mmCIF file with all atom_site columns, C-alpha atoms in Angstrom:
data_model
loop_
_atom_site.group_PDB
_atom_site.id
_atom_site.type_symbol
_atom_site.label_atom_id
_atom_site.label_alt_id
_atom_site.label_comp_id
_atom_site.label_asym_id
_atom_site.label_entity_id
_atom_site.label_seq_id
_atom_site.pdbx_PDB_ins_code
_atom_site.Cartn_x
_atom_site.Cartn_y
_atom_site.Cartn_z
_atom_site.occupancy
_atom_site.B_iso_or_equiv
_atom_site.pdbx_formal_charge
_atom_site.auth_seq_id
_atom_site.auth_comp_id
_atom_site.auth_asym_id
_atom_site.auth_atom_id
_atom_site.pdbx_PDB_model_num
ATOM 1   C CA . ILE C 1 1   ? -31.196 10.155  -13.812 1.00 0.00 ? 1   ILE C CA 1
ATOM 2   C CA . TYR C 1 2   ? -28.884 11.854  -11.163 1.00 0.00 ? 2   TYR C CA 1
ATOM 3   C CA . THR C 1 3   ? -30.692 14.746  -8.559  1.00 0.00 ? 3   THR C CA 1
ATOM 4   C CA . LEU C 1 4   ? -28.071 17.620  -9.049  1.00 0.00 ? 4   LEU C CA 1
ATOM 5   C CA . PRO C 1 5   ? -30.003 20.938  -9.314  1.00 0.00 ? 5   PRO C CA 1
ATOM 6   C CA . THR C 1 6   ? -30.152 22.310  -12.570 1.00 0.00 ? 6   THR C CA 1
ATOM 7   C CA . CYS C 1 7   ? -29.384 26.340  -13.122 1.00 0.00 ? 7   CYS C CA 1
ATOM 8   C CA . THR C 1 8   ? -28.759 26.835  -9.102  1.00 0.00 ? 8   THR C CA 1
ATOM 9   C CA . LEU C 1 9   ? -25.792 27.348  -7.500  1.00 0.00 ? 9   LEU C CA 1
ATOM 10  C CA . PHE C 1 10  ? -24.930 24.614  -4.859  1.00 0.00 ? 10  PHE C CA 1
ATOM 11  C CA . TYR C 1 11  ? -21.926 23.678  -2.793  1.00 0.00 ? 11  TYR C CA 1
ATOM 12  C CA . PRO C 1 12  ? -20.634 20.928  -2.564  1.00 0.00 ? 12  PRO C CA 1
ATOM 13  C CA . SER C 1 13  ? -18.859 19.303  0.546   1.00 0.00 ? 13  SER C CA 1
ATOM 14  C CA . ASP C 1 14  ? -15.760 18.319  -0.333  1.00 0.00 ? 14  ASP C CA 1
ATOM 15  C CA . PRO C 1 15  ? -14.822 20.616  -3.495  1.00 0.00 ? 15  PRO C CA 1
ATOM 16  C CA . GLN C 1 16  ? -11.130 18.695  -3.225  1.00 0.00 ? 16  GLN C CA 1
ATOM 17  C CA . HIS C 1 17  ? -12.900 15.597  -4.525  1.00 0.00 ? 17  HIS C CA 1
ATOM 18  C CA . ILE C 1 18  ? -13.976 17.146  -7.627  1.00 0.00 ? 18  ILE C CA 1
ATOM 19  C CA . ASP C 1 19  ? -10.659 18.583  -8.444  1.00 0.00 ? 19  ASP C CA 1
ATOM 20  C CA . HIS C 1 20  ? -9.256  15.389  -8.114  1.00 0.00 ? 20  HIS C CA 1
ATOM 21  C CA . VAL C 1 21  ? -11.795 13.398  -10.240 1.00 0.00 ? 21  VAL C CA 1
ATOM 22  C CA . LEU C 1 22  ? -11.236 15.865  -12.789 1.00 0.00 ? 22  LEU C CA 1
ATOM 23  C CA . ALA C 1 23  ? -7.139  15.981  -12.759 1.00 0.00 ? 23  ALA C CA 1
ATOM 24  C CA . GLN C 1 24  ? -7.813  11.916  -12.959 1.00 0.00 ? 24  GLN C CA 1
ATOM 25  C CA . ILE C 1 25  ? -10.259 12.445  -15.668 1.00 0.00 ? 25  ILE C CA 1
ATOM 26  C CA . GLN C 1 26  ? -7.543  14.826  -17.394 1.00 0.00 ? 26  GLN C CA 1
ATOM 27  C CA . ALA C 1 27  ? -4.632  12.040  -16.665 1.00 0.00 ? 27  ALA C CA 1
ATOM 28  C CA . GLU C 1 28  ? -6.824  9.661   -18.515 1.00 0.00 ? 28  GLU C CA 1
ATOM 29  C CA . CYS C 1 29  ? -7.089  11.992  -21.577 1.00 0.00 ? 29  CYS C CA 1
ATOM 30  C CA . LEU C 1 30  ? -3.872  12.980  -21.445 1.00 0.00 ? 30  LEU C CA 1
ATOM 31  C CA . THR C 1 31  ? -2.357  9.653   -21.609 1.00 0.00 ? 31  THR C CA 1
ATOM 32  C CA . LYS C 1 32  ? -4.782  7.666   -23.188 1.00 0.00 ? 32  LYS C CA 1
ATOM 33  C CA . ASP C 1 33  ? -4.500  4.596   -22.178 1.00 0.00 ? 33  ASP C CA 1
ATOM 34  C CA . MET C 1 34  ? -6.350  1.034   -22.947 1.00 0.00 ? 34  MET C CA 1
ATOM 35  C CA . TRP C 1 35  ? -10.006 2.168   -22.165 1.00 0.00 ? 35  TRP C CA 1
ATOM 36  C CA . PHE C 1 36  ? -8.994  5.783   -20.930 1.00 0.00 ? 36  PHE C CA 1
ATOM 37  C CA . ASP C 1 37  ? -12.725 6.651   -22.729 1.00 0.00 ? 37  ASP C CA 1
ATOM 38  C CA . GLU C 1 38  ? -13.875 4.374   -20.155 1.00 0.00 ? 38  GLU C CA 1
ATOM 39  C CA . MET C 1 39  ? -11.888 5.356   -17.682 1.00 0.00 ? 39  MET C CA 1
ATOM 40  C CA . SER C 1 40  ? -13.304 8.657   -17.898 1.00 0.00 ? 40  SER C CA 1
ATOM 41  C CA . ASP C 1 41  ? -16.727 7.893   -18.366 1.00 0.00 ? 41  ASP C CA 1
ATOM 42  C CA . THR C 1 42  ? -16.817 5.957   -14.995 1.00 0.00 ? 42  THR C CA 1
ATOM 43  C CA . LEU C 1 43  ? -14.928 8.502   -12.437 1.00 0.00 ? 43  LEU C CA 1
ATOM 44  C CA . LEU C 1 44  ? -17.500 11.265  -13.795 1.00 0.00 ? 44  LEU C CA 1
ATOM 45  C CA . ARG C 1 45  ? -20.642 8.972   -13.632 1.00 0.00 ? 45  ARG C CA 1
ATOM 46  C CA . GLY C 1 46  ? -19.249 8.344   -10.120 1.00 0.00 ? 46  GLY C CA 1
ATOM 47  C CA . LEU C 1 47  ? -18.481 11.788  -9.310  1.00 0.00 ? 47  LEU C CA 1
ATOM 48  C CA . PHE C 1 48  ? -22.353 12.982  -10.682 1.00 0.00 ? 48  PHE C CA 1
ATOM 49  C CA . LEU C 1 49  ? -23.198 10.229  -8.786  1.00 0.00 ? 49  LEU C CA 1
ATOM 50  C CA . SER C 1 50  ? -21.654 10.985  -4.922  1.00 0.00 ? 50  SER C CA 1
ATOM 51  C CA . LEU C 1 51  ? -22.541 14.762  -5.642  1.00 0.00 ? 51  LEU C CA 1
ATOM 52  C CA . SER C 1 52  ? -26.340 13.514  -6.297  1.00 0.00 ? 52  SER C CA 1
ATOM 53  C CA . ARG C 1 53  ? -26.317 11.212  -3.442  1.00 0.00 ? 53  ARG C CA 1
ATOM 54  C CA . GLU C 1 54  ? -24.799 14.266  -1.527  1.00 0.00 ? 54  GLU C CA 1
ATOM 55  C CA . GLN C 1 55  ? -27.462 16.316  -2.739  1.00 0.00 ? 55  GLN C CA 1
ATOM 56  C CA . THR C 1 56  ? -30.384 14.061  -1.499  1.00 0.00 ? 56  THR C CA 1
ATOM 57  C CA . THR C 1 57  ? -29.084 13.308  1.476   1.00 0.00 ? 57  THR C CA 1
ATOM 58  C CA . ALA C 1 58  ? -28.413 16.574  2.415   1.00 0.00 ? 58  ALA C CA 1
ATOM 59  C CA . LYS C 1 59  ? -32.558 17.442  1.682   1.00 0.00 ? 59  LYS C CA 1
ATOM 60  C CA . ALA C 1 60  ? -34.178 14.551  3.375   1.00 0.00 ? 60  ALA C CA 1
ATOM 61  C CA . PRO C 1 61  ? -34.513 14.522  7.246   1.00 0.00 ? 61  PRO C CA 1
ATOM 62  C CA . VAL C 1 62  ? -32.258 11.175  9.002   1.00 0.00 ? 62  VAL C CA 1
ATOM 63  C CA . PRO C 1 63  ? -34.174 9.990   11.627  1.00 0.00 ? 63  PRO C CA 1
ATOM 64  C CA . PRO C 1 64  ? -32.156 9.930   14.656  1.00 0.00 ? 64  PRO C CA 1
ATOM 65  C CA . LEU C 1 65  ? -31.433 6.571   15.166  1.00 0.00 ? 65  LEU C CA 1
ATOM 66  C CA . PHE C 1 66  ? -30.227 5.821   11.577  1.00 0.00 ? 66  PHE C CA 1
ATOM 67  C CA . GLU C 1 67  ? -26.759 6.453   12.038  1.00 0.00 ? 67  GLU C CA 1
ATOM 68  C CA . PRO C 1 68  ? -26.031 4.586   14.857  1.00 0.00 ? 68  PRO C CA 1
ATOM 69  C CA . PHE C 1 69  ? -27.823 1.345   12.691  1.00 0.00 ? 69  PHE C CA 1
ATOM 70  C CA . ARG C 1 70  ? -25.911 1.654   9.874   1.00 0.00 ? 70  ARG C CA 1
ATOM 71  C CA . GLN C 1 71  ? -22.881 1.720   12.028  1.00 0.00 ? 71  GLN C CA 1
ATOM 72  C CA . VAL C 1 72  ? -23.959 -1.661  13.693  1.00 0.00 ? 72  VAL C CA 1
ATOM 73  C CA . ARG C 1 73  ? -24.880 -3.095  10.132  1.00 0.00 ? 73  ARG C CA 1
ATOM 74  C CA . LEU C 1 74  ? -21.339 -2.519  9.100   1.00 0.00 ? 74  LEU C CA 1
ATOM 75  C CA . SER C 1 75  ? -20.027 -3.984  11.959  1.00 0.00 ? 75  SER C CA 1
ATOM 76  C CA . ILE C 1 76  ? -22.413 -6.891  11.532  1.00 0.00 ? 76  ILE C CA 1
ATOM 77  C CA . LEU C 1 77  ? -21.683 -7.532  7.616   1.00 0.00 ? 77  LEU C CA 1
ATOM 78  C CA . SER C 1 78  ? -18.331 -6.453  7.744   1.00 0.00 ? 78  SER C CA 1
ATOM 79  C CA . ARG C 1 79  ? -17.644 -9.128  10.282  1.00 0.00 ? 79  ARG C CA 1
ATOM 80  C CA . CYS C 1 80  ? -20.349 -12.060 9.245   1.00 0.00 ? 80  CYS C CA 1
ATOM 81  C CA . GLU C 1 81  ? -18.051 -15.043 9.853   1.00 0.00 ? 81  GLU C CA 1
ATOM 82  C CA . GLU C 1 82  ? -18.685 -13.664 13.771  1.00 0.00 ? 82  GLU C CA 1
ATOM 83  C CA . PRO C 1 83  ? -21.322 -15.635 15.754  1.00 0.00 ? 83  PRO C CA 1
ATOM 84  C CA . TRP C 1 84  ? -23.273 -13.110 16.123  1.00 0.00 ? 84  TRP C CA 1
ATOM 85  C CA . ASP C 1 85  ? -26.869 -13.519 18.117  1.00 0.00 ? 85  ASP C CA 1
ATOM 86  C CA . ALA C 1 86  ? -29.723 -10.816 18.795  1.00 0.00 ? 86  ALA C CA 1
ATOM 87  C CA . GLU C 1 87  ? -28.386 -9.951  22.326  1.00 0.00 ? 87  GLU C CA 1
ATOM 88  C CA . GLN C 1 88  ? -25.120 -8.859  21.221  1.00 0.00 ? 88  GLN C CA 1
ATOM 89  C CA . MET C 1 89  ? -26.634 -7.011  17.988  1.00 0.00 ? 89  MET C CA 1
ATOM 90  C CA . CYS C 1 90  ? -28.868 -5.554  20.208  1.00 0.00 ? 90  CYS C CA 1
ATOM 91  C CA . ALA C 1 91  ? -26.499 -4.558  22.789  1.00 0.00 ? 91  ALA C CA 1
ATOM 92  C CA . LEU C 1 92  ? -24.277 -2.568  19.983  1.00 0.00 ? 92  LEU C CA 1
ATOM 93  C CA . VAL C 1 93  ? -27.762 0.005   20.222  1.00 0.00 ? 93  VAL C CA 1
ATOM 94  C CA . ASN C 1 94  ? -28.711 -0.660  23.799  1.00 0.00 ? 94  ASN C CA 1
ATOM 95  C CA . LEU C 1 95  ? -32.025 -1.249  22.489  1.00 0.00 ? 95  LEU C CA 1
ATOM 96  C CA . SER C 1 96  ? -34.486 -4.508  23.452  1.00 0.00 ? 96  SER C CA 1
ATOM 97  C CA . LYS C 1 97  ? -34.936 -7.116  20.769  1.00 0.00 ? 97  LYS C CA 1
ATOM 98  C CA . SER C 1 98  ? -38.363 -6.414  19.380  1.00 0.00 ? 98  SER C CA 1
ATOM 99  C CA . GLN C 1 99  ? -37.165 -2.492  19.298  1.00 0.00 ? 99  GLN C CA 1
ATOM 100 C CA . PHE C 1 100 ? -34.157 -3.447  17.380  1.00 0.00 ? 100 PHE C CA 1
ATOM 101 C CA . TYR C 1 101 ? -35.496 -5.873  14.840  1.00 0.00 ? 101 TYR C CA 1
ATOM 102 C CA . ALA C 1 102 ? -38.183 -3.213  14.086  1.00 0.00 ? 102 ALA C CA 1
ATOM 103 C CA . TYR C 1 103 ? -36.227 -0.101  13.522  1.00 0.00 ? 103 TYR C CA 1
ATOM 104 C CA . TYR C 1 104 ? -33.670 -2.429  11.350  1.00 0.00 ? 104 TYR C CA 1
ATOM 105 C CA . ARG C 1 105 ? -36.607 -3.809  9.005   1.00 0.00 ? 105 ARG C CA 1
ATOM 106 C CA . ALA C 1 106 ? -37.635 -0.078  8.921   1.00 0.00 ? 106 ALA C CA 1
ATOM 107 C CA . PHE C 1 107 ? -34.485 1.290   7.513   1.00 0.00 ? 107 PHE C CA 1
ATOM 108 C CA . PHE C 1 108 ? -32.903 -1.629  5.836   1.00 0.00 ? 108 PHE C CA 1
ATOM 109 C CA . GLY C 1 109 ? -35.804 -3.226  4.501   1.00 0.00 ? 109 GLY C CA 1
ATOM 110 C CA . VAL C 1 110 ? -34.842 -6.494  6.222   1.00 0.00 ? 110 VAL C CA 1
ATOM 111 C CA . SER C 1 111 ? -34.282 -8.485  9.368   1.00 0.00 ? 111 SER C CA 1
ATOM 112 C CA . PRO C 1 112 ? -30.737 -9.009  10.831  1.00 0.00 ? 112 PRO C CA 1
ATOM 113 C CA . LYS C 1 113 ? -30.963 -11.993 10.366  1.00 0.00 ? 113 LYS C CA 1
ATOM 114 C CA . GLU C 1 114 ? -31.975 -12.175 6.892   1.00 0.00 ? 114 GLU C CA 1
ATOM 115 C CA . ASP C 1 115 ? -29.059 -9.384  6.397   1.00 0.00 ? 115 ASP C CA 1
ATOM 116 C CA . LEU C 1 116 ? -26.622 -11.692 8.064   1.00 0.00 ? 116 LEU C CA 1
ATOM 117 C CA . ILE C 1 117 ? -27.140 -14.430 6.343   1.00 0.00 ? 117 ILE C CA 1
ATOM 118 C CA . SER C 1 118 ? -27.241 -12.923 2.807   1.00 0.00 ? 118 SER C CA 1
ATOM 119 C CA . ALA C 1 119 ? -23.825 -11.303 3.936   1.00 0.00 ? 119 ALA C CA 1
ATOM 120 C CA . ARG C 1 120 ? -23.032 -14.787 4.357   1.00 0.00 ? 120 ARG C CA 1
ATOM 121 C CA . LEU C 1 121 ? -23.566 -16.503 1.101   1.00 0.00 ? 121 LEU C CA 1
ATOM 122 C CA . ASN C 1 122 ? -22.361 -13.730 -0.293  1.00 0.00 ? 122 ASN C CA 1
ATOM 123 C CA . ARG C 1 123 ? -18.929 -14.467 1.207   1.00 0.00 ? 123 ARG C CA 1
ATOM 124 C CA . ALA C 1 124 ? -19.253 -17.974 0.543   1.00 0.00 ? 124 ALA C CA 1
ATOM 125 C CA . CYS C 1 125 ? -19.680 -17.214 -3.117  1.00 0.00 ? 125 CYS C CA 1
ATOM 126 C CA . ASN C 1 126 ? -17.025 -15.676 -3.335  1.00 0.00 ? 126 ASN C CA 1
ATOM 127 C CA . LEU C 1 127 ? -14.512 -17.701 -1.257  1.00 0.00 ? 127 LEU C CA 1
ATOM 128 C CA . LEU C 1 128 ? -15.613 -20.746 -3.361  1.00 0.00 ? 128 LEU C CA 1
ATOM 129 C CA . THR C 1 129 ? -15.130 -18.682 -6.437  1.00 0.00 ? 129 THR C CA 1
ATOM 130 C CA . ASN C 1 130 ? -11.884 -17.029 -5.351  1.00 0.00 ? 130 ASN C CA 1
ATOM 131 C CA . GLN C 1 131 ? -9.722  -19.414 -3.262  1.00 0.00 ? 131 GLN C CA 1
ATOM 132 C CA . LEU C 1 132 ? -8.946  -23.384 -2.786  1.00 0.00 ? 132 LEU C CA 1
ATOM 133 C CA . LEU C 1 133 ? -11.430 -24.186 -0.043  1.00 0.00 ? 133 LEU C CA 1
ATOM 134 C CA . SER C 1 134 ? -13.232 -27.128 0.449   1.00 0.00 ? 134 SER C CA 1
ATOM 135 C CA . VAL C 1 135 ? -17.351 -26.108 0.744   1.00 0.00 ? 135 VAL C CA 1
ATOM 136 C CA . SER C 1 136 ? -16.854 -27.394 4.699   1.00 0.00 ? 136 SER C CA 1
ATOM 137 C CA . GLU C 1 137 ? -13.997 -24.611 4.849   1.00 0.00 ? 137 GLU C CA 1
ATOM 138 C CA . ALA C 1 138 ? -15.799 -22.356 3.007   1.00 0.00 ? 138 ALA C CA 1
ATOM 139 C CA . ALA C 1 139 ? -18.955 -22.777 5.026   1.00 0.00 ? 139 ALA C CA 1
ATOM 140 C CA . ALA C 1 140 ? -17.016 -22.116 8.402   1.00 0.00 ? 140 ALA C CA 1
ATOM 141 C CA . GLN C 1 141 ? -14.989 -19.446 7.568   1.00 0.00 ? 141 GLN C CA 1
ATOM 142 C CA . CYS C 1 142 ? -18.659 -17.551 6.291   1.00 0.00 ? 142 CYS C CA 1
ATOM 143 C CA . GLY C 1 143 ? -19.929 -18.285 10.127  1.00 0.00 ? 143 GLY C CA 1
ATOM 144 C CA . PHE C 1 144 ? -22.162 -21.406 9.514   1.00 0.00 ? 144 PHE C CA 1
ATOM 145 C CA . MET C 1 145 ? -21.404 -23.992 11.805  1.00 0.00 ? 145 MET C CA 1
ATOM 146 C CA . ASN C 1 146 ? -23.597 -26.520 10.267  1.00 0.00 ? 146 ASN C CA 1
ATOM 147 C CA . LEU C 1 147 ? -22.801 -27.905 6.863   1.00 0.00 ? 147 LEU C CA 1
ATOM 148 C CA . CYS C 1 148 ? -26.134 -28.971 6.259   1.00 0.00 ? 148 CYS C CA 1
ATOM 149 C CA . HIS C 1 149 ? -27.769 -26.032 6.938   1.00 0.00 ? 149 HIS C CA 1
ATOM 150 C CA . PHE C 1 150 ? -25.412 -23.882 5.008   1.00 0.00 ? 150 PHE C CA 1
ATOM 151 C CA . THR C 1 151 ? -25.625 -26.071 2.084   1.00 0.00 ? 151 THR C CA 1
ATOM 152 C CA . ARG C 1 152 ? -29.783 -25.791 2.149   1.00 0.00 ? 152 ARG C CA 1
ATOM 153 C CA . LEU C 1 153 ? -29.533 -22.028 2.421   1.00 0.00 ? 153 LEU C CA 1
ATOM 154 C CA . PHE C 1 154 ? -26.495 -21.931 -0.580  1.00 0.00 ? 154 PHE C CA 1
ATOM 155 C CA . LYS C 1 155 ? -29.081 -24.262 -2.331  1.00 0.00 ? 155 LYS C CA 1
ATOM 156 C CA . ARG C 1 156 ? -32.319 -22.031 -2.002  1.00 0.00 ? 156 ARG C CA 1
ATOM 157 C CA . ARG C 1 157 ? -30.459 -18.855 -3.007  1.00 0.00 ? 157 ARG C CA 1
ATOM 158 C CA . PHE C 1 158 ? -28.333 -19.963 -6.002  1.00 0.00 ? 158 PHE C CA 1
ATOM 159 C CA . GLY C 1 159 ? -30.391 -22.792 -6.917  1.00 0.00 ? 159 GLY C CA 1
ATOM 160 C CA . CYS C 1 160 ? -27.339 -25.112 -7.307  1.00 0.00 ? 160 CYS C CA 1
ATOM 161 C CA . SER C 1 161 ? -25.266 -26.644 -4.531  1.00 0.00 ? 161 SER C CA 1
ATOM 162 C CA . PRO C 1 162 ? -21.715 -25.085 -2.974  1.00 0.00 ? 162 PRO C CA 1
ATOM 163 C CA . GLY C 1 163 ? -19.924 -27.232 -4.670  1.00 0.00 ? 163 GLY C CA 1
ATOM 164 C CA . ALA C 1 164 ? -21.687 -27.202 -8.352  1.00 0.00 ? 164 ALA C CA 1
ATOM 165 C CA . TYR C 1 165 ? -21.284 -23.277 -7.606  1.00 0.00 ? 165 TYR C CA 1
ATOM 166 C CA . GLN C 1 166 ? -17.309 -23.815 -7.162  1.00 0.00 ? 166 GLN C CA 1
ATOM 167 C CA . LYS C 1 167 ? -17.147 -26.500 -10.014 1.00 0.00 ? 167 LYS C CA 1
ATOM 168 C CA . MET C 1 168 ? -19.029 -23.815 -12.725 1.00 0.00 ? 168 MET C CA 1
ATOM 169 C CA . HIS C 1 169 ? -17.316 -20.528 -11.005 1.00 0.00 ? 169 HIS C CA 1
ATOM 170 C CA . HIS C 1 170 ? -13.664 -21.625 -9.930  1.00 0.00 ? 170 HIS C CA 1
ATOM 171 C CA . HIS C 1 171 ? -10.981 -18.737 -10.925 1.00 0.00 ? 171 HIS C CA 1
ATOM 172 C CA . PRO C 1 172 ? -7.482  -19.923 -9.731  1.00 0.00 ? 172 PRO C CA 1
#
């Protein structure tokens, strides 16, 4: 599962991170708090995953525009409630709409619009599950200006209306 080299010396980029994780594992084993075995296992798996990710990305050539697009995607999805339009997104990397959409799909396997809608719907699920909001308030906080459009997309994605979802999953 992990892509770590075997029988080969390699140098991680952040050895202090390894020390920190090992110290956390040691603390778990010494204190023997509830579920310390599971926590130690999780910490170790996280360490192996981060080292594997580092080894994989170190070998794979990164396309020149990937990092700017990754930053743009992070900006868009972390502020998904904002009224993003194609021109705003394209301006972030100074490309035409057709170039922007082509690169975005090539890098992330989805169009920027589909990605934004998905982020908004996921945020709506979180709000409907963990907040005391009406469906219309949740939709507005996720950037949906049209409640009918929100409800239609939500139902298509999750198989039930936002109100039904909220009743089934609400955790006060």
